[in-house]
Structure formats: structure tokens, C-alpha cells
Amino acid sequence: MGLAVYIGKRAVRLVLSMVAVSILTFTLLQLAPGNFADLQRVNSGATNFGGVGTESMVGELESRYGADVPVWKQYLIFMKGAVVWDFGPSYKYASRNVQDIIAEAFPVSATLAVLAVLLALLIAVPVGVFAALRQNSKSDHATMFAVTLGHALPSYLTAAFMILLFSATLKLLPSGGWNGPEDLILPVLALSLGPAAVLARYVRSSMLETLREEYVTAALAKGGPRRTVIVRHALRNSLIPLVTVAGPLLAALMTGTVFVEALLRIPGLGLYFANAAASRDMPLLMGTALFFALILMVTNLVVDLIYGLLDPRIRTVGGGADDGH
């Protein structure tokens, strides 16, 4: 299968998946109780009008936010704009278009994700190699226990614990915000521990498999320095499978920082997504959901292509990486 044909097939799959995501997200949003007009009416009545909600105010809100437009027409209007990357104005942030919010907020989430994955790799590679070289020892069991614990803890719980420790108790770091480099420390640490645990397990498993390969055994039998053989032969080849894991992890972090950003008051795309869900902001919620889906799918495609370049066996089995994923 030629590269162009393979990419074409994946592009068609991507478009169909985006349509499916849009339908599912829009349907769930419609099934959720209330809409933006209802929430605005309640909030206005409770805070600005002393409980007085006139029919004219309600009618104006319903007209402005689409409650008086048939559901199917709302979806088609939104998707017509989405095709040309125009999601329209946000309901909650009425003076801003959704695509502008995404353009402003995504670099924040991407920065956190990239730094978290880099830190996770710096932790995972030595930990995984350490455990593999001491297979079935007490050190190996203790390391894998710590890895399993790190994987089990959700990032928002880790972030909450770090806020209590480093901000409330030790007064070393700010408890949130986005004002300087020091604000990166807590979210990056919280987001990196889970991926580091996943990657460490992959490094250990891949390293054990590579150490059993004949070329490694032969290199050791010839009297080559053990450290050189491990680093130059075993470790280098063991890291290739990490590409298939690190790529999706990066995409998942870019699109999965909702709770950490909300907890630490970081103006990333996750925070806007959470606010959109809470306020039933249909354009912003739909726009961010589609953008999240696009990031995940494009990243998976890029990972498949890179893995095929790193491991020629992928290109010779079934004509491409598509059959393996």
C-alpha cells in the first residue's frame, strides 16, 4: 500500500470519526437538563433581578442562544461553520469567537502536556531500566509497586495533594494561576506522574525482551563492556516501542488537563471546556470537543508513520502501520 493511499484512507476515517464525535457530543448536550438560556435566567433572577424573571427577558435569551431553533437545524448551522473553522461566538464569553478561544488557550495546555511528557520520560527510562536489570529482585518489586501506585492516582488528586504540601504547608509554590515559570511546577508534576508510571512499565517490559535477543547475548559473550552493550544495543532498541505510547500520551495530556487546569486556575483549553460544560455553552463545548478529537486522531496518525520509519518490519507486514492499530 502506497503512503499516499494509506494517508488517504486514514483521512477518510478521520472525517467520519469527527462527524461521529460531533453527533454524539451534540446529542449528549441536548439530553443534559437545561440550556444556556435557562441557566442565564436562573442566575439573572437570583443575582441581578431579585428573583424577577420577565417573559421578555426569557424570550430574548432563548432567541439569542438558539432555544427557539429546531435541534437539527442548530446542529447543521454549527457544522456548516465548523467545516471552515468558524464556530461562532461563545455563549459564556459573548465577545469572543470559539476559534479565538481555542487559539489562545491551546498553547497553554500544549505547554503543560509537552513538559509533562518530557519529565515523564526522564523519570520512566532510568526507572524502567533499573527494574529490568534487577528482574524479580526486591528492588524490582518495590519499583513496580511505586509505579503501580503512581498510575492508580488520578492527576487531580495528585495536584490537590501537592497544593496542600507545597503551597499551604511549606509555602514554596503558588497554589495556582498563570503568571510565571513557577506556576508550571505543580501542574507539570501532577500531570507527569501517571504517564511516567505507564512509560516505566513499557521500558521495563521492552528492556527485558531486548536483553533476551541473540545479538545482545552475543555482544555480552564477546566480552564487550556491559554498560556499553546495554546502552548502545539494548536500550536504544528498547525505546522504539515508546513511540507508540508517548505519542498518544502526549495527545491525551493535551486534551485531558481539565481537572488540573480547573483546580490550579490555569487558562488552558481544559478550563474553558469545563466552564462550557457547566454553563451549557454549546458552541464552545462542541468546538473544544471537535478540536480534542482532531488532536488525538492526527497524533495517532503521526505516531503510526514515525513508528513505520523507525521499525521497517511495520512497513512490510500488511503494507503499513494501519493493520497494527
XYZ file of N, CA, C and O in Angstrom, residues 159-302:
576
model
N -2.545 16.631 42.183
C -2.439 18.089 42.212
C -2.957 18.654 43.526
O -2.348 19.560 44.105
N -4.067 18.127 44.011
C -4.623 18.599 45.286
C -3.649 18.333 46.432
O -3.454 19.191 47.312
N -3.046 17.152 46.435
C -2.065 16.828 47.481
C -0.867 17.767 47.411
O -0.370 18.247 48.447
N -0.400 18.065 46.209
C 0.755 18.954 46.046
C 0.430 20.377 46.476
O 1.284 21.077 47.017
N -0.797 20.814 46.231
C -1.206 22.142 46.683
C -1.149 22.217 48.208
O -0.642 23.176 48.791
N -1.675 21.170 48.850
C -1.648 21.137 50.315
C -0.227 21.112 50.854
O 0.095 21.784 51.844
N 0.659 20.350 50.195
C 2.018 20.191 50.691
C 2.898 21.395 50.384
O 3.485 22.008 51.288
N 2.989 21.742 49.096
C 3.961 22.753 48.677
C 3.438 24.184 48.789
O 4.245 25.122 48.880
N 2.128 24.354 48.751
C 1.567 25.710 48.822
C 1.050 26.049 50.216
O 1.457 27.041 50.820
N 0.144 25.201 50.724
C -0.483 25.515 52.010
C 0.443 25.270 53.194
O 0.470 26.055 54.147
N 1.233 24.184 53.136
C 2.065 23.824 54.284
C 3.468 24.427 54.207
O 3.913 25.137 55.114
N 4.185 24.149 53.117
C 5.571 24.599 53.003
C 5.714 26.011 52.435
O 6.797 26.608 52.540
N 4.660 26.528 51.828
C 4.683 27.888 51.260
C 5.799 28.077 50.239
O 6.389 29.153 50.101
N 6.084 27.026 49.466
C 7.175 27.092 48.493
C 6.708 27.488 47.100
O 7.472 28.109 46.343
N 5.479 27.113 46.744
C 4.996 27.320 45.386
C 3.613 27.957 45.402
O 2.854 27.760 46.364
N 3.266 28.707 44.362
C 1.905 29.264 44.287
C 0.880 28.156 44.098
O 1.170 27.104 43.513
N -0.306 28.391 44.601
C -1.366 27.374 44.538
C -2.135 27.397 43.239
O -3.074 26.624 43.069
N -1.757 28.234 42.310
C -2.435 28.276 41.023
C -2.137 29.564 40.286
O -1.367 30.410 40.742
N -2.754 29.700 39.124
C -2.542 30.879 38.304
C -1.611 30.596 37.154
O -1.126 29.477 36.952
N -1.380 31.638 36.357
C -0.534 31.507 35.161
C 0.219 32.813 34.965
O -0.018 33.573 34.030
N 1.155 33.072 35.866
C 1.837 34.355 35.873
C 3.336 34.252 35.652
O 3.969 35.249 35.290
N 3.919 33.089 35.864
C 5.354 32.962 35.705
C 5.793 31.509 35.666
O 4.973 30.588 35.828
N 7.091 31.248 35.467
C 7.601 29.878 35.380
C 7.283 29.026 36.602
O 7.110 27.811 36.497
N 7.212 29.668 37.777
C 6.932 28.895 38.997
C 5.535 28.266 38.963
O 5.288 27.268 39.650
N 4.643 28.828 38.147
C 3.292 28.272 38.056
C 3.247 26.986 37.248
O 2.219 26.306 37.216
N 4.346 26.655 36.574
C 4.405 25.422 35.788
C 4.706 24.194 36.645
O 4.369 23.071 36.270
N 5.335 24.395 37.788
C 5.892 23.273 38.536
C 4.813 22.308 39.004
O 4.884 21.091 38.732
N 3.812 22.804 39.711
C 2.786 21.909 40.255
C 1.994 21.186 39.164
O 1.829 19.961 39.237
N 1.469 21.874 38.152
C 0.707 21.140 37.140
C 1.540 20.137 36.357
O 1.073 19.038 36.038
N 2.782 20.489 36.037
C 3.635 19.557 35.281
C 3.938 18.318 36.118
O 3.891 17.183 35.622
N 4.251 18.519 37.403
C 4.489 17.373 38.282
C 3.244 16.492 38.389
O 3.322 15.261 38.284
N 2.093 17.116 38.595
C 0.853 16.354 38.759
C 0.502 15.583 37.498
O 0.035 14.440 37.567
N 0.748 16.196 36.339
C 0.388 15.548 35.077
C 1.406 14.497 34.639
O 1.074 13.623 33.839
N 2.619 14.562 35.141
C 3.677 13.672 34.653
C 3.742 12.336 35.383
O 4.252 11.353 34.829
N 3.256 12.261 36.618
C 3.444 11.038 37.406
C 2.712 9.848 36.803
O 3.261 8.735 36.732
N 1.476 10.043 36.374
C 0.739 8.942 35.747
C 1.403 8.444 34.488
O 1.669 7.231 34.334
N 1.704 9.314 33.496
C 2.424 8.871 32.305
C 3.786 8.265 32.603
O 4.202 7.314 31.929
N 4.494 8.786 33.606
C 5.793 8.205 33.963
C 5.637 6.756 34.401
O 6.462 5.893 34.064
N 4.569 6.460 35.140
C 4.324 5.086 35.576
C 4.041 4.181 34.383
O 4.563 3.059 34.292
N 3.216 4.662 33.459
C 2.905 3.868 32.258
C 4.166 3.619 31.438
O 4.449 2.484 31.018
N 4.929 4.667 31.196
C 6.131 4.540 30.375
C 7.181 3.663 31.052
O 7.891 2.910 30.377
N 7.303 3.738 32.366
C 8.290 2.911 33.070
C 7.983 1.425 32.897
O 8.902 0.608 32.726
N 6.717 1.071 32.944
C 6.346 -0.329 32.740
C 6.683 -0.779 31.320
O 7.145 -1.909 31.103
N 6.454 0.084 30.341
C 6.800 -0.247 28.957
C 8.303 -0.386 28.786
O 8.779 -1.291 28.085
N 9.069 0.508 29.402
C 10.523 0.431 29.292
C 11.029 -0.866 29.913
O 11.871 -1.559 29.327
N 10.520 -1.212 31.059
C 10.947 -2.444 31.719
C 10.625 -3.660 30.860
O 11.480 -4.535 30.649
N 9.393 -3.746 30.370
C 8.988 -4.894 29.566
C 9.796 -4.984 28.273
O 10.270 -6.063 27.894
N 9.972 -3.863 27.595
C 10.731 -3.859 26.350
C 12.200 -4.175 26.585
O 12.834 -4.889 25.803
N 12.735 -3.666 27.688
C 14.136 -3.916 28.009
C 14.371 -5.390 28.303
O 15.368 -5.980 27.853
N 13.467 -6.016 29.032
C 13.597 -7.445 29.325
C 13.557 -8.267 28.041
O 14.329 -9.232 27.884
N 12.676 -7.884 27.138
C 12.579 -8.614 25.866
C 13.843 -8.438 25.036
O 14.344 -9.390 24.434
N 14.369 -7.217 25.017
C 15.572 -6.955 24.219
C 16.797 -7.651 24.800
O 17.654 -8.136 24.057
N 16.894 -7.718 26.114
C 18.038 -8.374 26.745
C 18.112 -9.856 26.407
O 19.188 -10.466 26.501
N 16.980 -10.442 26.020
C 16.951 -11.869 25.650
C 17.270 -12.097 24.175
O 17.367 -13.243 23.740
N 17.402 -11.023 23.403
C 17.699 -11.172 21.979
C 19.110 -11.729 21.789
O 20.012 -11.473 22.590
N 19.292 -12.450 20.673
C 20.574 -13.120 20.428
C 21.718 -12.135 20.250
O 22.844 -12.388 20.703
N 21.454 -10.999 19.590
C 22.560 -10.071 19.341
C 23.069 -9.451 20.637
O 24.252 -9.121 20.767
N 22.198 -9.273 21.628
C 22.640 -8.751 22.919
C 23.438 -9.815 23.663
O 24.498 -9.530 24.236
N 22.924 -11.043 23.652
C 23.639 -12.146 24.299
C 25.013 -12.353 23.675
O 26.008 -12.562 24.381
N 25.078 -12.245 22.320
C 26.361 -12.426 21.633
C 27.327 -11.301 21.980
O 28.530 -11.543 22.185
N 26.829 -10.080 22.057
C 27.700 -8.951 22.383
C 28.272 -9.097 23.787
O 29.444 -8.778 24.030
N 27.455 -9.573 24.717
C 27.948 -9.790 26.075
C 28.933 -10.951 26.119
O 29.927 -10.908 26.861
N 28.665 -11.996 25.308
C 29.539 -13.170 25.302
C 30.918 -12.851 24.729
O 31.920 -13.476 25.103
N 30.969 -11.854 23.831
C 32.257 -11.471 23.242
C 33.112 -10.655 24.198
O 34.247 -10.303 23.870
N 32.598 -10.369 25.359
C 33.373 -9.651 26.351
C 33.237 -8.146 26.279
O 34.057 -7.425 26.883
N 32.221 -7.666 25.565
C 32.013 -6.224 25.487
C 31.609 -5.666 26.833
O 31.003 -6.362 27.660
N 31.980 -4.423 27.103
C 31.593 -3.801 28.386
C 30.077 -3.861 28.567
O 29.321 -3.487 27.671
N 29.643 -4.307 29.732
C 28.214 -4.498 29.962
C 27.443 -3.187 29.806
O 26.385 -3.161 29.185
N 27.979 -2.098 30.339
C 27.273 -0.817 30.232
C 27.140 -0.397 28.774
O 26.089 0.092 28.345
N 28.181 -0.585 27.976
C 28.142 -0.195 26.562
C 27.118 -1.020 25.800
O 26.353 -0.488 24.994
N 27.095 -2.321 26.055
C 26.144 -3.199 25.367
C 24.709 -2.816 25.733
O 23.826 -2.748 24.863
N 24.492 -2.555 27.005
C 23.135 -2.223 27.456
C 22.673 -0.899 26.848
O 21.564 -0.789 26.332
N 23.538 0.123 26.893
C 23.137 1.446 26.409
C 23.067 1.483 24.890
O 22.095 1.983 24.313
N 24.094 0.967 24.228
C 24.181 1.107 22.778
C 23.265 0.161 22.032
O 22.728 0.518 20.980
N 23.056 -1.022 22.549
C 22.260 -2.019 21.829
C 20.878 -2.212 22.473
O 19.845 -2.003 21.812
N 20.884 -2.622 23.731
C 19.612 -2.990 24.358
C 18.706 -1.775 24.561
O 17.538 -1.791 24.160
N 19.233 -0.717 25.171
C 18.392 0.434 25.499
C 17.872 1.124 24.246
O 16.689 1.484 24.171
N 18.734 1.333 23.258
C 18.312 2.050 22.057
C 17.161 1.342 21.357
O 16.188 1.973 20.953
N 17.249 0.041 21.225
C 16.171 -0.705 20.567
C 14.947 -0.849 21.463
O 13.830 -0.989 20.971
N 15.150 -0.798 22.768
C 14.010 -0.914 23.680
C 13.144 0.334 23.674
O 11.962 0.268 24.021
N 13.710 1.452 23.293
C 12.967 2.706 23.330
C 12.058 2.906 22.123
O 11.197 3.785 22.144
N 12.231 2.103 21.066
C 11.392 2.260 19.872
C 9.911 2.085 20.193
O 9.076 2.883 19.762
N 9.524 1.050 20.943
C 8.089 0.914 21.253
C 7.506 2.078 22.039
O 6.286 2.252 22.057
N 8.359 2.881 22.685
C 7.842 4.019 23.438
C 7.148 5.036 22.535
O 6.307 5.806 22.995
N 7.520 5.039 21.252
C 6.904 5.990 20.329
C 5.403 5.779 20.267
O 4.623 6.735 20.233
N 4.979 4.515 20.256
C 3.547 4.221 20.156
C 2.801 4.558 21.438
O 1.578 4.639 21.432
N 3.524 4.747 22.522
C 2.898 5.079 23.797
C 3.013 6.568 24.092
O 2.049 7.208 24.520
N 4.204 7.140 23.854
C 4.435 8.544 24.191
C 3.567 9.473 23.351
O 3.072 10.493 23.850
N 3.362 9.129 22.073
C 2.539 9.972 21.209
C 1.104 10.098 21.699
O 0.622 11.215 21.931
N 0.395 8.970 21.865
C -0.963 9.068 22.410
C -1.022 9.673 23.810
O -1.988 10.360 24.141
N 0.010 9.439 24.634
C 0.035 10.060 25.962
C 0.107 11.586 25.859
O -0.569 12.301 26.599
N 0.915 12.059 24.908
C 1.012 13.499 24.700
C -0.329 14.073 24.264
O -0.775 15.107 24.786
N -0.985 13.390 23.322
C -2.299 13.856 22.869
C -3.321 13.798 23.991
O -4.143 14.705 24.149
N -3.262 12.724 24.787
C -4.208 12.594 25.903
C -4.011 13.700 26.934
O -4.977 14.228 27.487
N -2.747 14.073 27.180
C -2.489 15.147 28.133
C -2.947 16.490 27.571
O -3.469 17.333 28.302
N -2.746 16.718 26.278
C -3.193 17.964 25.667
C -4.700 18.137 25.781
O -5.212 19.253 25.875
N -5.397 17.018 25.768
C -6.863 17.085 25.778
C -7.460 16.654 27.107
O -8.682 16.641 27.245
N -6.626 16.303 28.072
C -7.146 15.759 29.320
C -6.695 16.478 30.567
O -6.582 15.881 31.642
N -6.428 17.783 30.433
C -5.948 18.553 31.584
C -7.085 19.314 32.265
O -6.833 20.305 32.957
N -8.316 18.868 32.054
C -9.487 19.614 32.519
C -9.442 19.853 34.022
O -9.529 20.992 34.494
N -9.304 18.774 34.788
C -9.402 18.897 36.244
C -8.208 19.634 36.840
O -8.364 20.444 37.757
N -7.008 19.359 36.311
C -5.821 20.023 36.845
C -5.863 21.515 36.545
O -5.554 22.347 37.399
N -6.266 21.881 35.330
C -6.352 23.295 34.980
C -7.419 24.005 35.806
O -7.225 25.147 36.237
N -8.540 23.335 36.007
C -9.601 23.943 36.812
C -9.158 24.103 38.264
O -9.428 25.125 38.907
N -8.459 23.096 38.795
C -8.027 23.138 40.189
C -6.972 24.213 40.426
O -6.973 24.891 41.457
N -6.077 24.379 39.442
C -4.969 25.322 39.588
C -5.234 26.653 38.876
O -4.322 27.481 38.776
N -6.444 26.825 38.377
C -6.850 28.086 37.739
C -5.913 28.456 36.591
O -5.445 29.601 36.472
N -5.637 27.488 35.734
C -4.767 27.699 34.580
C -5.645 27.916 33.348
O -6.498 27.083 33.042
N -5.453 29.011 32.610
C -6.341 29.339 31.490
C -6.065 28.534 30.230
O -5.840 29.087 29.149
N -6.094 27.213 30.367
C -5.901 26.346 29.227
C -7.229 25.894 28.647
O -8.306 26.262 29.122
N -7.145 25.065 27.618
C -8.351 24.629 26.938
C -9.214 23.740 27.837
O -10.443 23.723 27.706
N -8.583 23.021 28.757
C -9.341 22.191 29.685
C -10.244 23.007 30.582
O -11.393 22.616 30.852
N -9.751 24.150 31.040
C -10.559 25.016 31.895
C -11.756 25.564 31.125
O -12.880 25.601 31.646
N -11.535 25.996 29.902
C -12.646 26.503 29.087
C -13.656 25.401 28.790
O -14.861 25.636 28.761
N -13.156 24.178 28.563
C -14.057 23.053 28.304
C -14.937 22.781 29.519
O -16.142 22.553 29.392
N -14.336 22.813 30.704
C -15.104 22.584 31.935
C -16.148 23.671 32.134
O -17.302 23.387 32.492
N -15.765 24.924 31.900
C -16.719 26.021 32.038
C -17.845 25.915 31.010
O -19.001 26.225 31.311
N -17.501 25.500 29.798
C -18.519 25.347 28.753
C -19.515 24.254 29.122
O -20.724 24.405 28.914
N -19.019 23.148 29.677
C -19.919 22.067 30.078
C -20.834 22.503 31.211
O -22.027 22.170 31.229
N -20.285 23.265 32.162
C -21.090 23.691 33.304
C -22.155 24.701 32.915
O -23.244 24.726 33.504
N -21.860 25.532 31.917
C -22.805 26.592 31.530
C -23.628 26.238 30.297
O -24.393 27.065 29.820
N -23.459 25.010 29.756
C -24.170 24.582 28.541
C -23.851 25.516 27.374
O -24.725 25.857 26.578
N -22.596 25.902 27.275
C -22.148 26.760 26.176
C -21.917 25.869 24.966
O -20.820 25.359 24.743
N -22.956 25.684 24.150
C -22.908 24.724 23.049
C -21.779 24.989 22.056
O -21.018 24.073 21.727
N -21.612 26.207 21.520
C -20.532 26.409 20.549
C -19.148 26.112 21.112
O -18.326 25.470 20.457
N -18.878 26.575 22.334
C -17.560 26.351 22.930
C -17.355 24.885 23.264
O -16.270 24.328 23.048
N -18.368 24.235 23.777
C -18.261 22.818 24.111
C -18.063 21.976 22.862
O -17.204 21.089 22.817
N -18.844 22.241 21.828
C -18.709 21.500 20.575
C -17.354 21.778 19.926
O -16.681 20.857 19.427
N -16.942 23.041 19.910
C -15.677 23.380 19.281
C -14.491 22.724 19.954
O -13.604 22.160 19.297
N -14.452 22.772 21.281
C -13.335 22.158 22.002
C -13.362 20.637 21.877
O -12.315 19.999 21.758
N -14.565 20.042 21.887
C -14.664 18.581 21.744
C -14.138 18.137 20.378
O -13.396 17.148 20.273
N -14.514 18.850 19.322
C -14.030 18.507 17.984
C -12.524 18.733 17.877
O -11.817 17.947 17.247
N -12.036 19.790 18.499
C -10.595 20.056 18.452
C -9.829 18.976 19.214
O -8.777 18.514 18.759
N -10.347 18.563 20.359
C -9.729 17.470 21.106
C -9.662 16.203 20.252
O -8.627 15.528 20.196
N -10.773 15.867 19.597
C -10.816 14.665 18.760
C -9.818 14.764 17.612
O -9.131 13.785 17.272
N -9.709 15.948 17.015
C -8.774 16.137 15.906
C -7.333 15.939 16.366
O -6.535 15.280 15.676
N -6.995 16.481 17.535
C -5.633 16.330 18.067
C -5.308 14.854 18.281
O -4.230 14.367 17.908
N -6.223 14.114 18.879
C -5.990 12.697 19.148
C -5.790 11.911 17.858
O -4.865 11.091 17.749
N -6.634 12.154 16.864
C -6.560 11.378 15.623
C -5.320 11.712 14.813
O -4.656 10.817 14.274
N -4.978 12.990 14.718
C -3.785 13.384 13.969
C -2.534 12.848 14.657
O -1.604 12.373 13.993
N -2.506 12.911 15.986
C -1.348 12.393 16.716
C -1.179 10.898 16.492
O -0.050 10.418 16.286
N -2.265 10.148 16.519
C -2.176 8.714 16.270
C -1.651 8.423 14.873
O -0.855 7.492 14.673
N -2.078 9.207 13.887
C -1.583 9.022 12.519
C -0.087 9.304 12.446
O 0.679 8.526 11.849
N 0.351 10.403 13.052
C 1.773 10.754 13.029
C 2.604 9.674 13.733
O 3.678 9.286 13.255
